[in-house]
Amino acid sequence: MESAVEAMKALPWVALQEMKGNATVLQKLEEAENLLKSLRRALAKE
């Protein structure tokens, strides 16, 4: 998980600008967001 976070931090802003509006990238981002939310719920103390 640490590697994924570091990879996102290392992504240049120029590359991010090039991805703006890209439906495939937005879909993958939504998948990642849903997975992270699910992981957070699974690991949270309740």
PDB file of N, CA and C in Angstrom:
ATOM      1  N   MET A   1       0.827  -1.183   0.000  1.00  0.00           N
ATOM      2  CA  MET A   1       0.000   0.000   0.000  1.00  0.00           C
ATOM      3  C   MET A   1       0.876   1.253   0.000  1.00  0.00           C
ATOM      4  N   GLU A   2       1.973   1.178   0.714  1.00  0.00           N
ATOM      5  CA  GLU A   2       2.889   2.320   0.755  1.00  0.00           C
ATOM      6  C   GLU A   2       3.445   2.635  -0.627  1.00  0.00           C
ATOM      7  N   SER A   3       3.722   1.599  -1.397  1.00  0.00           N
ATOM      8  CA  SER A   3       4.239   1.797  -2.755  1.00  0.00           C
ATOM      9  C   SER A   3       3.230   2.527  -3.634  1.00  0.00           C
ATOM     10  N   ALA A   4       1.956   2.187  -3.497  1.00  0.00           N
ATOM     11  CA  ALA A   4       0.909   2.837  -4.289  1.00  0.00           C
ATOM     12  C   ALA A   4       0.820   4.316  -3.943  1.00  0.00           C
ATOM     13  N   VAL A   5       0.879   4.638  -2.662  1.00  0.00           N
ATOM     14  CA  VAL A   5       0.808   6.035  -2.228  1.00  0.00           C
ATOM     15  C   VAL A   5       2.017   6.814  -2.742  1.00  0.00           C
ATOM     16  N   GLU A   6       3.190   6.224  -2.636  1.00  0.00           N
ATOM     17  CA  GLU A   6       4.402   6.898  -3.111  1.00  0.00           C
ATOM     18  C   GLU A   6       4.359   7.104  -4.627  1.00  0.00           C
ATOM     19  N   ALA A   7       3.821   6.131  -5.350  1.00  0.00           N
ATOM     20  CA  ALA A   7       3.718   6.263  -6.803  1.00  0.00           C
ATOM     21  C   ALA A   7       2.790   7.416  -7.173  1.00  0.00           C
ATOM     22  N   MET A   8       1.684   7.564  -6.436  1.00  0.00           N
ATOM     23  CA  MET A   8       0.760   8.672  -6.703  1.00  0.00           C
ATOM     24  C   MET A   8       1.409  10.009  -6.389  1.00  0.00           C
ATOM     25  N   LYS A   9       2.168  10.072  -5.317  1.00  0.00           N
ATOM     26  CA  LYS A   9       2.840  11.319  -4.952  1.00  0.00           C
ATOM     27  C   LYS A   9       3.886  11.717  -5.984  1.00  0.00           C
ATOM     28  N   ALA A  10       4.498  10.718  -6.633  1.00  0.00           N
ATOM     29  CA  ALA A  10       5.579  10.977  -7.577  1.00  0.00           C
ATOM     30  C   ALA A  10       5.076  11.352  -8.966  1.00  0.00           C
ATOM     31  N   LEU A  11       3.783  11.256  -9.206  1.00  0.00           N
ATOM     32  CA  LEU A  11       3.227  11.558 -10.524  1.00  0.00           C
ATOM     33  C   LEU A  11       3.345  13.052 -10.803  1.00  0.00           C
ATOM     34  N   PRO A  12       4.013  13.426 -11.882  1.00  0.00           N
ATOM     35  CA  PRO A  12       4.197  14.843 -12.191  1.00  0.00           C
ATOM     36  C   PRO A  12       2.868  15.522 -12.535  1.00  0.00           C
ATOM     37  N   TRP A  13       2.772  16.788 -12.184  1.00  0.00           N
ATOM     38  CA  TRP A  13       1.553  17.553 -12.469  1.00  0.00           C
ATOM     39  C   TRP A  13       1.268  17.617 -13.964  1.00  0.00           C
ATOM     40  N   VAL A  14       2.300  17.611 -14.773  1.00  0.00           N
ATOM     41  CA  VAL A  14       2.109  17.638 -16.228  1.00  0.00           C
ATOM     42  C   VAL A  14       1.346  16.386 -16.663  1.00  0.00           C
ATOM     43  N   ALA A  15       1.721  15.242 -16.113  1.00  0.00           N
ATOM     44  CA  ALA A  15       1.034  13.986 -16.448  1.00  0.00           C
ATOM     45  C   ALA A  15      -0.415  14.037 -15.994  1.00  0.00           C
ATOM     46  N   LEU A  16      -0.650  14.634 -14.837  1.00  0.00           N
ATOM     47  CA  LEU A  16      -2.020  14.757 -14.338  1.00  0.00           C
ATOM     48  C   LEU A  16      -2.862  15.629 -15.257  1.00  0.00           C
ATOM     49  N   GLN A  17      -2.287  16.713 -15.739  1.00  0.00           N
ATOM     50  CA  GLN A  17      -3.009  17.596 -16.655  1.00  0.00           C
ATOM     51  C   GLN A  17      -3.374  16.857 -17.943  1.00  0.00           C
ATOM     52  N   GLU A  18      -2.484  15.993 -18.412  1.00  0.00           N
ATOM     53  CA  GLU A  18      -2.741  15.232 -19.630  1.00  0.00           C
ATOM     54  C   GLU A  18      -3.868  14.220 -19.445  1.00  0.00           C
ATOM     55  N   MET A  19      -4.090  13.776 -18.207  1.00  0.00           N
ATOM     56  CA  MET A  19      -5.137  12.790 -17.917  1.00  0.00           C
ATOM     57  C   MET A  19      -6.498  13.432 -17.674  1.00  0.00           C
ATOM     58  N   LYS A  20      -6.525  14.741 -17.553  1.00  0.00           N
ATOM     59  CA  LYS A  20      -7.758  15.450 -17.229  1.00  0.00           C
ATOM     60  C   LYS A  20      -8.855  15.128 -18.242  1.00  0.00           C
ATOM     61  N   GLY A  21     -10.009  14.697 -17.744  1.00  0.00           N
ATOM     62  CA  GLY A  21     -11.147  14.384 -18.588  1.00  0.00           C
ATOM     63  C   GLY A  21     -11.107  13.002 -19.223  1.00  0.00           C
ATOM     64  N   ASN A  22     -10.045  12.239 -19.000  1.00  0.00           N
ATOM     65  CA  ASN A  22      -9.907  10.908 -19.578  1.00  0.00           C
ATOM     66  C   ASN A  22     -10.846   9.945 -18.845  1.00  0.00           C
ATOM     67  N   ALA A  23     -11.852   9.433 -19.563  1.00  0.00           N
ATOM     68  CA  ALA A  23     -12.873   8.576 -18.951  1.00  0.00           C
ATOM     69  C   ALA A  23     -12.277   7.317 -18.336  1.00  0.00           C
ATOM     70  N   THR A  24     -11.277   6.739 -18.976  1.00  0.00           N
ATOM     71  CA  THR A  24     -10.648   5.523 -18.448  1.00  0.00           C
ATOM     72  C   THR A  24      -9.938   5.810 -17.135  1.00  0.00           C
ATOM     73  N   VAL A  25      -9.209   6.904 -17.086  1.00  0.00           N
ATOM     74  CA  VAL A  25      -8.492   7.278 -15.863  1.00  0.00           C
ATOM     75  C   VAL A  25      -9.494   7.571 -14.744  1.00  0.00           C
ATOM     76  N   LEU A  26     -10.561   8.278 -15.063  1.00  0.00           N
ATOM     77  CA  LEU A  26     -11.565   8.594 -14.052  1.00  0.00           C
ATOM     78  C   LEU A  26     -12.246   7.333 -13.527  1.00  0.00           C
ATOM     79  N   GLN A  27     -12.478   6.359 -14.397  1.00  0.00           N
ATOM     80  CA  GLN A  27     -13.078   5.096 -13.970  1.00  0.00           C
ATOM     81  C   GLN A  27     -12.132   4.344 -13.036  1.00  0.00           C
ATOM     82  N   LYS A  28     -10.855   4.299 -13.383  1.00  0.00           N
ATOM     83  CA  LYS A  28      -9.861   3.628 -12.531  1.00  0.00           C
ATOM     84  C   LYS A  28      -9.732   4.341 -11.187  1.00  0.00           C
ATOM     85  N   LEU A  29      -9.798   5.653 -11.203  1.00  0.00           N
ATOM     86  CA  LEU A  29      -9.731   6.427  -9.969  1.00  0.00           C
ATOM     87  C   LEU A  29     -10.927   6.121  -9.074  1.00  0.00           C
ATOM     88  N   GLU A  30     -12.099   5.991  -9.678  1.00  0.00           N
ATOM     89  CA  GLU A  30     -13.297   5.647  -8.906  1.00  0.00           C
ATOM     90  C   GLU A  30     -13.176   4.242  -8.311  1.00  0.00           C
ATOM     91  N   GLU A  31     -12.626   3.310  -9.083  1.00  0.00           N
ATOM     92  CA  GLU A  31     -12.399   1.958  -8.563  1.00  0.00           C
ATOM     93  C   GLU A  31     -11.464   1.997  -7.364  1.00  0.00           C
ATOM     94  N   ALA A  32     -10.377   2.743  -7.481  1.00  0.00           N
ATOM     95  CA  ALA A  32      -9.404   2.846  -6.401  1.00  0.00           C
ATOM     96  C   ALA A  32     -10.043   3.480  -5.174  1.00  0.00           C
ATOM     97  N   GLU A  33     -10.841   4.521  -5.388  1.00  0.00           N
ATOM     98  CA  GLU A  33     -11.518   5.192  -4.280  1.00  0.00           C
ATOM     99  C   GLU A  33     -12.456   4.223  -3.557  1.00  0.00           C
ATOM    100  N   ASN A  34     -13.222   3.452  -4.303  1.00  0.00           N
ATOM    101  CA  ASN A  34     -14.135   2.490  -3.694  1.00  0.00           C
ATOM    102  C   ASN A  34     -13.387   1.410  -2.919  1.00  0.00           C
ATOM    103  N   LEU A  35     -12.278   0.936  -3.473  1.00  0.00           N
ATOM    104  CA  LEU A  35     -11.472  -0.060  -2.773  1.00  0.00           C
ATOM    105  C   LEU A  35     -10.894   0.494  -1.475  1.00  0.00           C
ATOM    106  N   LEU A  36     -10.401   1.736  -1.522  1.00  0.00           N
ATOM    107  CA  LEU A  36      -9.838   2.347  -0.316  1.00  0.00           C
ATOM    108  C   LEU A  36     -10.904   2.574   0.749  1.00  0.00           C
ATOM    109  N   LYS A  37     -12.091   2.984   0.344  1.00  0.00           N
ATOM    110  CA  LYS A  37     -13.190   3.164   1.303  1.00  0.00           C
ATOM    111  C   LYS A  37     -13.554   1.834   1.951  1.00  0.00           C
ATOM    112  N   SER A  38     -13.607   0.788   1.146  1.00  0.00           N
ATOM    113  CA  SER A  38     -13.915  -0.541   1.658  1.00  0.00           C
ATOM    114  C   SER A  38     -12.841  -1.013   2.630  1.00  0.00           C
ATOM    115  N   LEU A  39     -11.588  -0.771   2.278  1.00  0.00           N
ATOM    116  CA  LEU A  39     -10.483  -1.142   3.150  1.00  0.00           C
ATOM    117  C   LEU A  39     -10.542  -0.380   4.466  1.00  0.00           C
ATOM    118  N   ARG A  40     -10.851   0.915   4.383  1.00  0.00           N
ATOM    119  CA  ARG A  40     -10.953   1.724   5.597  1.00  0.00           C
ATOM    120  C   ARG A  40     -12.041   1.182   6.523  1.00  0.00           C
ATOM    121  N   ARG A  41     -13.192   0.840   5.942  1.00  0.00           N
ATOM    122  CA  ARG A  41     -14.290   0.271   6.758  1.00  0.00           C
ATOM    123  C   ARG A  41     -13.880  -1.044   7.390  1.00  0.00           C
ATOM    124  N   ALA A  42     -13.161  -1.859   6.640  1.00  0.00           N
ATOM    125  CA  ALA A  42     -12.752  -3.169   7.148  1.00  0.00           C
ATOM    126  C   ALA A  42     -11.730  -3.043   8.281  1.00  0.00           C
ATOM    127  N   LEU A  43     -10.914  -2.014   8.230  1.00  0.00           N
ATOM    128  CA  LEU A  43      -9.843  -1.858   9.230  1.00  0.00           C
ATOM    129  C   LEU A  43     -10.212  -0.945  10.393  1.00  0.00           C
ATOM    130  N   ALA A  44     -11.295  -0.216  10.280  1.00  0.00           N
ATOM    131  CA  ALA A  44     -11.671   0.730  11.324  1.00  0.00           C
ATOM    132  C   ALA A  44     -12.127  -0.003  12.587  1.00  0.00           C
ATOM    133  N   LYS A  45     -11.806   0.584  13.707  1.00  0.00           N
ATOM    134  CA  LYS A  45     -12.275   0.052  14.988  1.00  0.00           C
ATOM    135  C   LYS A  45     -13.706   0.483  15.203  1.00  0.00           C
ATOM    136  N   GLU A  46     -14.542  -0.469  15.435  1.00  0.00           N
ATOM    137  CA  GLU A  46     -15.942  -0.137  15.720  1.00  0.00           C
ATOM    138  C   GLU A  46     -16.460  -0.984  16.826  1.00  0.00           C
TER     139      GLU A  46
END
